[in-house]
Short mmCIF file of C-alpha atoms in Angstrom, two decimals:
data_model
loop_
_atom_site.label_atom_id
_atom_site.label_comp_id
_atom_site.label_asym_id
_atom_site.label_seq_id
_atom_site.Cartn_x
_atom_site.Cartn_y
_atom_site.Cartn_z
CA MET R 1 -22.64 83.53 19.40
CA ILE R 2 -24.67 84.10 22.15
CA PRO R 3 -23.15 86.68 24.02
CA VAL R 4 -22.85 86.64 27.78
CA SER R 5 -23.83 89.38 29.45
CA GLY R 6 -23.75 90.36 33.21
CA PHE R 7 -19.66 90.08 33.51
CA GLU R 8 -18.82 93.65 31.95
CA GLU R 9 -16.06 95.17 33.19
CA ARG R 10 -15.29 91.75 35.75
CA THR R 11 -12.82 89.47 35.19
CA VAL R 12 -13.59 85.67 34.56
CA ALA R 13 -11.29 82.62 34.50
CA VAL R 14 -11.89 79.65 32.00
CA LEU R 15 -10.42 76.55 32.73
CA GLY R 16 -9.59 74.06 29.91
CA LEU R 17 -9.53 74.87 26.39
CA GLY R 18 -11.74 72.25 24.41
CA ARG R 19 -14.27 72.98 22.27
CA SER R 20 -16.90 74.04 25.18
CA GLY R 21 -13.95 76.14 27.13
CA LEU R 22 -13.12 78.34 24.12
CA SER R 23 -16.29 78.90 22.89
CA ALA R 24 -17.06 80.17 26.68
CA ALA R 25 -14.22 82.47 26.52
CA ARG R 26 -15.26 83.88 23.64
CA ALA R 27 -19.05 84.55 24.30
CA LEU R 28 -17.81 86.22 27.98
CA ARG R 29 -15.20 88.43 26.12
CA GLU R 30 -18.09 89.18 23.49
CA GLY R 31 -20.56 90.11 26.47
CA GLY R 32 -17.96 92.68 27.81
CA ALA R 33 -16.28 90.34 30.57
CA SER R 34 -12.27 90.51 30.90
CA VAL R 35 -11.12 86.88 30.27
CA LEU R 36 -8.05 85.03 31.80
CA VAL R 37 -7.74 81.16 30.43
CA TRP R 38 -5.72 78.20 31.46
CA ASP R 39 -4.74 74.76 30.60
CA ASP R 40 -2.14 72.23 31.60
CA ASN R 41 -1.73 71.62 27.88
CA ALA R 42 0.67 74.40 26.36
CA SER R 43 -0.54 73.88 22.91
CA ALA R 44 -4.04 74.76 23.55
CA ARG R 45 -2.65 77.65 25.70
CA GLU R 46 -0.76 78.74 22.64
CA MET R 47 -4.04 78.79 20.23
CA ALA R 48 -6.20 80.76 23.23
CA GLU R 49 -3.43 83.42 23.38
CA ALA R 50 -3.38 83.62 19.26
CA GLU R 51 -6.80 84.69 19.64
CA GLY R 52 -5.57 87.22 22.36
CA PHE R 53 -6.57 85.87 25.68
CA GLU R 54 -4.32 86.31 28.18
CA SER R 55 -3.31 82.68 29.98
CA ARG R 56 -2.85 82.63 33.57
CA GLU R 57 -1.40 79.98 35.70
CA LEU R 58 -4.73 80.02 38.23
CA ALA R 59 -3.60 77.36 40.36
CA ARG R 60 -0.21 79.35 41.96
CA GLU R 61 -0.64 81.59 44.63
CA GLY R 62 -2.46 84.51 43.78
CA GLY R 63 -3.65 83.05 40.58
CA PHE R 64 -7.07 84.13 41.60
CA ASP R 65 -6.38 87.72 42.60
CA GLY R 66 -8.93 89.83 41.04
CA VAL R 67 -10.86 87.24 39.32
CA ASP R 68 -14.51 87.12 39.87
CA TRP R 69 -15.79 83.94 38.33
CA LEU R 70 -14.39 80.46 37.41
CA VAL R 71 -15.61 78.71 34.15
CA VAL R 72 -14.92 74.94 34.00
CA SER R 73 -14.95 72.59 31.19
CA PRO R 74 -17.02 69.07 31.49
CA GLY R 75 -13.98 67.19 31.06
CA ILE R 76 -12.26 68.44 34.66
CA PRO R 77 -13.21 66.60 37.76
CA HIS R 78 -14.33 69.53 40.45
CA LEU R 79 -15.08 66.84 43.69
CA TYR R 80 -14.42 63.21 43.02
CA PRO R 81 -12.35 61.84 42.72
CA GLU R 82 -10.18 64.34 43.62
CA PRO R 83 -11.18 68.30 42.96
CA ASN R 84 -8.74 70.01 40.17
CA PRO R 85 -6.40 72.28 41.82
CA VAL R 86 -7.56 75.22 39.77
CA ILE R 87 -11.00 74.58 41.34
CA ALA R 88 -9.37 74.08 45.05
CA ALA R 89 -8.05 77.31 44.76
CA ALA R 90 -10.98 79.00 43.44
CA TRP R 91 -12.95 77.46 46.39
CA ALA R 92 -10.22 78.71 48.67
CA ALA R 93 -10.26 82.24 47.29
CA GLY R 94 -14.49 82.38 47.38
CA VAL R 95 -14.52 82.77 43.69
CA PRO R 96 -17.98 80.64 42.29
CA VAL R 97 -17.46 77.98 40.01
CA ASP R 98 -19.66 77.50 36.75
CA ASN R 99 -19.44 75.85 33.62
CA ASP R 100 -20.68 76.79 29.90
CA ILE R 101 -24.17 75.23 30.52
CA GLY R 102 -24.98 77.63 33.43
CA LEU R 103 -23.36 80.55 31.64
CA PHE R 104 -26.07 79.72 28.69
CA PHE R 105 -29.11 79.85 30.73
CA ARG R 106 -27.48 82.90 32.77
CA ALA R 107 -27.64 84.43 29.04
CA LEU R 108 -30.67 83.25 27.94
CA SER R 109 -32.58 84.47 30.98
CA GLY R 110 -30.49 87.79 31.19
CA ALA R 111 -30.00 88.99 27.82
CA GLY R 112 -33.78 89.41 27.89
CA SER R 113 -34.26 93.16 25.84
CA ASP R 114 -34.29 91.34 22.69
CA TRP R 115 -36.13 88.10 23.22
CA ASP R 116 -38.86 89.72 25.41
CA MET R 117 -39.96 91.36 22.45
CA TYR R 118 -40.45 88.27 20.62
CA ASP R 119 -44.08 86.65 19.95
CA MET R 120 -42.47 83.86 21.36
CA PRO R 121 -39.45 83.78 22.95
CA PRO R 122 -36.88 80.94 22.47
CA ARG R 123 -37.28 77.62 24.44
CA VAL R 124 -34.84 75.31 25.38
CA VAL R 125 -35.52 71.26 25.55
CA ALA R 126 -32.62 69.78 27.65
CA VAL R 127 -31.92 65.83 27.52
CA THR R 128 -30.19 64.07 30.00
CA GLY R 129 -29.57 59.92 31.35
CA SER R 130 -27.18 57.06 31.12
CA ASN R 131 -28.04 55.83 27.07
CA GLY R 132 -29.61 57.17 24.23
CA LYS R 133 -29.67 60.76 24.96
CA SER R 134 -27.82 61.68 21.67
CA THR R 135 -30.08 59.76 19.59
CA THR R 136 -33.01 61.36 21.27
CA SER R 137 -31.70 64.85 21.15
CA ALA R 138 -30.86 64.51 17.53
CA LEU R 139 -34.48 63.10 16.88
CA ILE R 140 -36.12 65.75 18.86
CA HIS R 141 -33.97 68.15 16.62
CA HIS R 142 -34.87 66.56 13.56
CA ILE R 143 -38.82 66.34 14.28
CA LEU R 144 -38.80 69.94 14.60
CA GLN R 145 -36.92 70.86 11.87
CA SER R 146 -38.95 68.54 9.85
CA SER R 147 -41.95 69.89 11.03
CA GLY R 148 -41.33 73.31 9.95
CA ARG R 149 -39.93 74.79 13.60
CA GLU R 150 -36.73 76.59 13.83
CA SER R 151 -34.15 74.01 16.09
CA GLN R 152 -30.53 74.16 16.90
CA LEU R 153 -28.62 70.98 18.23
CA ALA R 154 -26.17 71.49 20.78
CA GLY R 155 -24.49 70.61 24.19
CA ASN R 156 -22.98 66.94 24.20
CA ILE R 157 -23.61 66.93 20.79
CA GLY R 158 -22.96 69.02 17.68
CA ARG R 159 -22.21 72.53 18.48
CA GLY R 160 -20.54 74.17 21.50
CA VAL R 161 -23.85 75.71 23.40
CA LEU R 162 -22.71 79.35 23.33
CA ASP R 163 -21.32 78.87 19.71
CA ILE R 164 -24.93 78.42 18.40
CA ASP R 165 -26.51 81.42 16.74
CA PRO R 166 -29.11 83.48 19.07
CA PRO R 167 -32.45 81.72 19.29
CA GLU R 168 -34.77 83.53 16.58
CA ASP R 169 -38.71 84.21 17.32
CA GLY R 170 -40.14 80.74 18.39
CA GLY R 171 -36.66 79.39 17.89
CA ILE R 172 -36.04 76.18 20.03
CA VAL R 173 -32.76 74.86 21.32
CA VAL R 174 -32.13 71.24 21.71
CA LEU R 175 -29.46 70.31 24.59
CA GLU R 176 -27.77 67.01 25.22
CA LEU R 177 -26.22 67.32 28.74
CA SER R 178 -23.89 64.98 30.38
CA SER R 179 -24.01 64.05 34.13
CA TYR R 180 -20.34 66.25 34.15
CA GLN R 181 -22.34 69.19 32.35
CA THR R 182 -25.73 69.02 34.84
CA ASP R 183 -23.89 68.82 38.11
CA LEU R 184 -21.88 72.00 38.00
CA ALA R 185 -23.85 74.46 36.15
CA ARG R 186 -25.27 77.29 38.09
CA ALA R 187 -28.26 78.13 36.23
CA LEU R 188 -30.65 75.05 34.83
CA THR R 189 -33.96 76.28 33.25
CA PRO R 190 -35.20 74.20 30.39
CA ASP R 191 -38.71 74.47 29.30
CA VAL R 192 -38.60 70.77 28.71
CA ALA R 193 -36.38 68.13 30.49
CA VAL R 194 -35.97 64.54 29.55
CA PHE R 195 -34.80 62.13 31.29
CA THR R 196 -33.94 59.07 28.97
CA ASN R 197 -32.78 56.15 31.64
CA LEU R 198 -30.26 55.55 34.48
CA SER R 199 -27.37 52.68 34.47
CA PRO R 200 -24.20 52.62 36.35
CA ASP R 201 -21.65 55.33 34.34
CA HIS R 202 -19.04 57.79 35.25
CA LEU R 203 -19.37 56.21 39.15
CA ASP R 204 -15.64 57.51 40.04
CA ARG R 205 -16.78 61.12 39.02
CA HIS R 206 -19.96 61.13 41.06
CA ALA R 207 -18.57 58.80 44.13
CA GLY R 208 -21.43 56.15 43.41
CA MET R 209 -24.51 56.11 41.69
CA GLY R 210 -26.34 58.25 44.53
CA GLY R 211 -23.79 61.09 43.64
CA TYR R 212 -24.56 59.99 39.67
CA PHE R 213 -28.36 59.92 39.81
CA ALA R 214 -28.30 63.29 42.13
CA ALA R 215 -25.97 65.06 39.04
CA LYS R 216 -28.72 63.97 36.58
CA ARG R 217 -31.74 64.86 38.73
CA ARG R 218 -30.64 68.44 39.34
CA LEU R 219 -31.90 69.12 35.68
CA PHE R 220 -35.12 68.46 37.10
CA ALA R 221 -34.91 69.92 40.49
CA GLU R 222 -33.04 73.42 39.58
CA GLY R 223 -35.11 75.07 37.13
CA GLY R 224 -38.62 73.61 37.62
CA PRO R 225 -39.46 72.90 33.83
CA ASP R 226 -42.74 73.43 32.25
CA ARG R 227 -42.72 69.90 30.91
CA CYS R 228 -40.75 66.86 32.02
CA VAL R 229 -40.79 63.50 30.22
CA ILE R 230 -39.25 60.71 32.12
CA GLY R 231 -38.40 57.19 31.43
CA VAL R 232 -39.84 54.93 34.03
CA ASP R 233 -38.22 51.55 33.13
CA GLU R 234 -35.96 51.83 36.35
CA LYS R 235 -36.80 52.80 39.61
CA GLU R 236 -34.69 55.88 39.66
CA GLY R 237 -37.16 57.25 36.76
CA LEU R 238 -40.35 55.99 38.62
CA TYR R 239 -38.95 57.53 41.73
CA LEU R 240 -38.26 61.22 39.82
CA ALA R 241 -41.84 61.04 38.03
CA ASN R 242 -43.40 60.49 41.21
CA GLN R 243 -41.20 63.58 42.80
CA LEU R 244 -42.30 65.89 39.88
CA SER R 245 -46.13 65.07 39.94
CA GLU R 246 -48.52 66.99 42.27
CA ALA R 247 -51.39 64.06 41.42
CA ALA R 248 -51.81 60.95 38.84
CA THR R 249 -53.82 63.38 36.47
CA ASP R 250 -50.64 66.00 36.42
CA ASP R 251 -50.00 66.05 32.83
CA ARG R 252 -46.75 68.55 33.46
CA VAL R 253 -44.97 64.78 33.68
CA ILE R 254 -45.17 62.59 30.67
CA ARG R 255 -44.12 59.09 31.58
CA VAL R 256 -42.37 57.07 28.91
CA SER R 257 -41.39 53.39 28.46
CA SER R 258 -40.11 50.75 26.14
CA GLY R 259 -41.77 47.37 26.90
CA THR R 260 -44.37 48.22 29.63
CA LYS R 261 -48.03 49.14 29.15
CA LEU R 262 -48.20 51.89 31.11
CA GLY R 263 -51.81 52.81 32.91
CA GLY R 264 -53.24 55.64 34.81
CA PRO R 265 -55.14 59.00 34.15
CA GLY R 266 -51.96 60.73 33.01
CA TRP R 267 -49.88 61.34 29.98
CA LEU R 268 -48.41 58.31 28.89
CA VAL R 269 -46.03 57.21 25.86
CA TYR R 270 -44.86 53.92 25.66
CA ALA R 271 -43.82 51.16 23.04
CA ARG R 272 -44.60 47.29 23.36
CA LYS R 273 -44.28 44.83 20.01
CA GLY R 274 -42.86 47.71 17.65
CA PHE R 275 -45.67 50.01 18.32
CA LEU R 276 -45.46 53.34 19.94
CA THR R 277 -48.75 54.60 22.20
CA GLU R 278 -50.12 57.74 23.21
CA TRP R 279 -52.37 58.33 26.05
CA ARG R 280 -53.96 60.99 27.67
CA LYS R 281 -56.34 61.78 30.11
CA GLY R 282 -57.47 57.69 30.06
CA ARG R 283 -57.96 57.85 26.09
CA GLN R 284 -55.41 56.55 23.58
CA VAL R 285 -54.60 60.08 21.11
CA ALA R 286 -51.97 57.98 18.35
CA SER R 287 -50.59 55.28 17.39
CA ILE R 288 -47.51 54.67 15.24
CA ASP R 289 -45.62 51.52 13.99
CA LEU R 290 -41.81 51.88 14.61
CA ARG R 291 -40.84 48.71 12.99
CA PRO R 292 -40.15 49.67 9.66
CA VAL R 293 -38.20 52.62 10.85
CA LYS R 294 -34.93 51.46 9.95
CA GLY R 295 -33.16 54.65 11.54
CA LEU R 296 -34.55 53.26 14.92
CA PRO R 297 -34.08 49.60 15.28
CA GLY R 298 -34.49 47.60 18.57
CA ALA R 299 -36.17 48.08 21.77
CA HIS R 300 -33.53 50.53 23.10
CA ASN R 301 -34.30 52.91 20.28
CA HIS R 302 -38.29 52.42 20.80
CA GLN R 303 -37.22 54.29 24.18
CA ASN R 304 -35.48 57.32 22.39
CA ALA R 305 -38.40 57.29 19.90
CA CYS R 306 -40.98 57.42 22.79
CA ALA R 307 -38.89 60.15 24.55
CA ALA R 308 -38.49 62.03 21.69
CA TYR R 309 -42.09 61.81 20.75
CA ALA R 310 -43.37 63.15 24.00
CA ALA R 311 -41.09 66.03 24.06
CA CYS R 312 -42.24 67.16 20.70
CA ARG R 313 -45.96 66.71 21.87
CA ALA R 314 -44.86 68.90 24.62
CA LEU R 315 -44.21 71.27 22.36
CA GLY R 316 -47.17 71.21 19.74
CA VAL R 317 -45.95 68.99 17.28
CA ALA R 318 -48.68 66.81 15.47
CA PRO R 319 -48.57 62.93 15.77
CA ARG R 320 -48.82 62.57 11.86
CA GLN R 321 -45.52 65.18 11.78
CA ILE R 322 -43.59 63.00 14.28
CA GLU R 323 -44.27 59.77 12.30
CA ALA R 324 -43.18 61.10 8.70
CA ALA R 325 -39.97 62.40 10.83
CA PHE R 326 -39.30 58.76 12.17
CA HIS R 327 -39.05 57.36 8.73
CA SER R 328 -36.51 60.15 7.44
CA PHE R 329 -34.31 60.28 10.40
CA GLU R 330 -31.24 58.41 9.32
CA GLY R 331 -29.92 57.77 13.06
CA LEU R 332 -26.53 58.86 14.19
CA PRO R 333 -23.19 57.36 13.64
CA HIS R 334 -21.67 55.08 16.07
CA ARG R 335 -25.44 54.46 17.32
CA SER R 336 -26.77 51.05 15.69
CA GLN R 337 -25.07 52.39 12.50
CA ILE R 338 -25.47 50.27 9.32
CA VAL R 339 -22.10 50.23 7.73
CA ALA R 340 -22.36 48.21 5.11
CA GLU R 341 -24.67 44.85 3.84
CA ALA R 342 -22.97 42.00 1.74
CA GLU R 343 -23.61 38.95 0.75
CA GLY R 344 -26.83 38.40 3.60
CA VAL R 345 -24.56 39.95 6.19
CA SER R 346 -25.19 43.36 7.81
CA TYR R 347 -22.40 45.33 9.35
CA VAL R 348 -23.45 47.47 12.14
CA ASN R 349 -21.41 50.17 14.29
CA ASP R 350 -22.39 50.84 17.98
CA SER R 351 -19.42 52.17 19.20
CA LYS R 352 -20.94 54.47 21.44
CA ALA R 353 -22.11 51.12 23.49
CA THR R 354 -19.49 52.11 25.89
CA ASN R 355 -21.07 50.14 29.07
CA VAL R 356 -23.08 47.09 29.62
CA ASP R 357 -26.22 48.98 29.56
CA ALA R 358 -25.63 50.33 26.25
CA ALA R 359 -24.20 46.95 25.05
CA VAL R 360 -27.06 44.65 25.96
CA LYS R 361 -29.53 46.81 24.68
CA ALA R 362 -27.59 46.60 21.10
CA LEU R 363 -27.50 42.69 21.49
CA LEU R 364 -31.18 42.63 21.99
CA ALA R 365 -32.06 44.55 18.78
CA PHE R 366 -30.51 41.80 16.55
CA LYS R 367 -30.13 37.98 15.65
CA ASN R 368 -27.22 35.73 15.10
CA ILE R 369 -24.83 38.48 15.97
CA ARG R 370 -21.18 37.94 15.48
CA TRP R 371 -19.98 40.42 18.25
CA ILE R 372 -17.05 42.33 18.51
CA CYS R 373 -16.60 43.44 21.73
CA GLY R 374 -13.79 44.34 24.64
CA GLY R 375 -11.98 47.45 25.50
CA LEU R 376 -11.41 49.30 28.54
CA MET R 377 -13.86 47.58 30.90
CA LYS R 378 -15.51 50.12 33.58
CA GLU R 379 -16.54 48.90 36.99
CA GLY R 380 -19.69 46.66 37.73
CA GLY R 381 -18.12 43.54 36.00
CA LEU R 382 -20.22 42.18 32.95
CA ALA R 383 -23.01 40.21 34.14
CA GLY R 384 -25.81 42.65 33.28
CA LEU R 385 -24.83 41.19 29.11
CA ALA R 386 -26.54 38.06 30.21
CA PRO R 387 -30.33 38.92 28.60
CA GLY R 388 -28.46 39.66 25.36
CA LEU R 389 -25.75 36.68 25.05
CA PRO R 390 -28.57 34.26 23.70
CA ASN R 391 -28.85 36.48 20.24
CA VAL R 392 -24.72 36.12 20.42
CA THR R 393 -23.41 33.22 17.69
CA LYS R 394 -19.63 34.28 18.56
CA ALA R 395 -17.84 36.93 20.30
CA TYR R 396 -14.58 38.58 18.86
CA VAL R 397 -12.85 40.23 22.01
CA ILE R 398 -10.43 43.26 21.37
CA GLY R 399 -8.64 45.41 24.25
CA ARG R 400 -5.75 45.36 26.16
CA GLU R 401 -7.95 43.27 28.73
CA ALA R 402 -9.25 40.72 25.99
CA ALA R 403 -8.37 37.79 27.87
CA THR R 404 -10.45 38.55 30.92
CA PHE R 405 -13.20 40.21 28.89
CA ALA R 406 -13.83 36.73 27.01
CA LEU R 407 -13.84 35.25 30.65
CA GLY R 408 -16.73 37.59 31.51
CA LEU R 409 -18.88 35.98 28.92
CA PRO R 410 -20.24 32.48 30.11
CA GLY R 411 -21.72 30.36 27.56
CA VAL R 412 -20.59 32.13 24.68
CA GLU R 413 -18.09 30.80 22.10
CA ALA R 414 -15.14 33.71 22.35
CA GLU R 415 -12.01 34.07 20.31
CA ILE R 416 -9.19 36.52 21.40
CA CYS R 417 -8.80 38.85 18.79
CA THR R 418 -7.06 41.92 20.31
CA ASP R 419 -7.18 44.14 17.66
CA MET R 420 -9.87 45.55 14.97
CA ALA R 421 -8.56 44.58 11.84
CA THR R 422 -8.48 40.67 13.28
CA ALA R 423 -11.84 40.93 14.56
CA VAL R 424 -13.19 42.43 11.47
CA ALA R 425 -11.41 39.55 9.36
CA LYS R 426 -12.38 36.49 11.19
CA ALA R 427 -16.17 37.41 11.97
CA ARG R 428 -16.58 38.31 8.43
CA ALA R 429 -14.72 34.84 7.48
CA GLU R 430 -17.14 32.79 9.36
CA ALA R 431 -20.28 35.15 8.87
CA GLN R 432 -23.45 33.65 7.13
CA PRO R 433 -26.26 35.00 5.25
CA GLY R 434 -28.75 36.53 7.84
CA ASP R 435 -25.99 37.08 10.36
CA VAL R 436 -25.15 40.72 12.12
CA VAL R 437 -21.63 41.79 12.57
CA LEU R 438 -22.24 44.17 15.64
CA LEU R 439 -19.17 46.51 17.18
CA ALA R 440 -20.97 46.74 20.66
CA PRO R 441 -17.60 46.96 22.85
CA ALA R 442 -19.57 47.08 26.15
CA ALA R 443 -16.19 49.12 27.24
CA ALA R 444 -14.41 52.30 27.03
CA SER R 445 -12.12 53.37 23.87
CA PHE R 446 -8.98 54.65 25.68
CA ASP R 447 -6.89 51.49 25.96
CA GLN R 448 -6.92 51.37 22.09
CA TYR R 449 -8.46 54.59 20.63
CA ASP R 450 -8.76 58.11 21.66
CA SER R 451 -12.65 57.80 21.70
CA PHE R 452 -15.35 55.81 20.48
CA GLU R 453 -15.75 57.69 17.51
CA LYS R 454 -12.17 56.82 16.35
CA ARG R 455 -12.95 53.27 17.24
CA GLY R 456 -16.19 53.14 15.09
CA GLU R 457 -14.80 54.75 12.23
CA ASP R 458 -11.75 52.25 12.19
CA PHE R 459 -14.54 49.42 12.16
CA ALA R 460 -16.22 51.04 9.35
CA ALA R 461 -12.92 51.12 7.50
CA LYS R 462 -12.00 47.67 8.14
CA VAL R 463 -15.34 46.84 6.99
CA HIS R 464 -15.16 48.54 4.06
CA ALA R 465 -11.77 47.22 3.06
CA ALA R 466 -13.08 43.73 4.00
CA LEU R 467 -15.50 43.91 1.44
#
């Protein structure tokens, strides 16, 4: 645990008692704060009270009397589509609102005395973007560990950021950060910041694409990272890289791409035709063949590889160490994860493909696809899937909106299966050697499952039961 200092003998309220909320409450108490908690879920409050925390209904009149600070869990809307009543009450009372990410950076810079005595103070790599940030974060962490560097993975993946151990001399913390986390944190001061890409997602929480991009952009604008790794395959990435650069030769910004051969005198990392290339100061520094790397299939994972490579190069890791780590990286569950191979057919779980952009990247990574898709559809429709549809032999559509989803797949043979068991059974029965049975839903899971993880686990279980 990282104790949060600066709140000694002050009262801090914590709203939302999931993983991040409880870890924030514990870290604040460890640092000397008096902590109040609230969650609309009575069982969550009871669990916190069992740990000795006092609960208070913060939205009632006088709920913020004596409260100096409010810490909010990321799943709670703070502005759009409507502010949570507790947050609105904090605004009215003049109480500053923060989250656990802001507390982490505050602790890292303010707890100072011990870390100031290190030969090499702890450093933070923070990764954000629409797609690929989990794989990129995990890959950075894996490369650092494989090269003998002390590293911890936290944030939107793995452990809560305040649950990790205090970093050691030379330690590196790798954080995956969602737009919910970057939008509200009052302190954002990573040493290396990574922007993977941008596509429509969470638009209700940010009142559209402009607000969504602005939330991501805060990671680069607030604290001034020493190095920025920017995916430039979308106009937002090009804009951000341009805003952060002082000149074409400014190597504080590392531009990365999957599919485009980048040029210029700056620091560039790109992947084309399966090869990753690093250029710096107008000359090639390194090249890696990504095609035999089983844990990183497809162009979307090559983009993740480029971003992770660039971040680790910024931390001084040698290309040969990074290449070796690529080959030992097994990938993450629910992200292009091969769960079974039988009779010449591969079964791939990409349940994390919860939006159209992520799903089309999965479709482009394979051929002869028997595609299990569908779920709770997001704004924007399915037109963005078009580039990947030629790789689909047949779609097996699940979810409550299966019929509507199927209508959005022009030119694709689609069968409405509704549930996972039916879809897996039909796909397996019809698959031929060389086919890939791919779960890449292009939709949220909440119509049938509690999370994309549960959906992916169900797919894997149904596949193993059928084989």
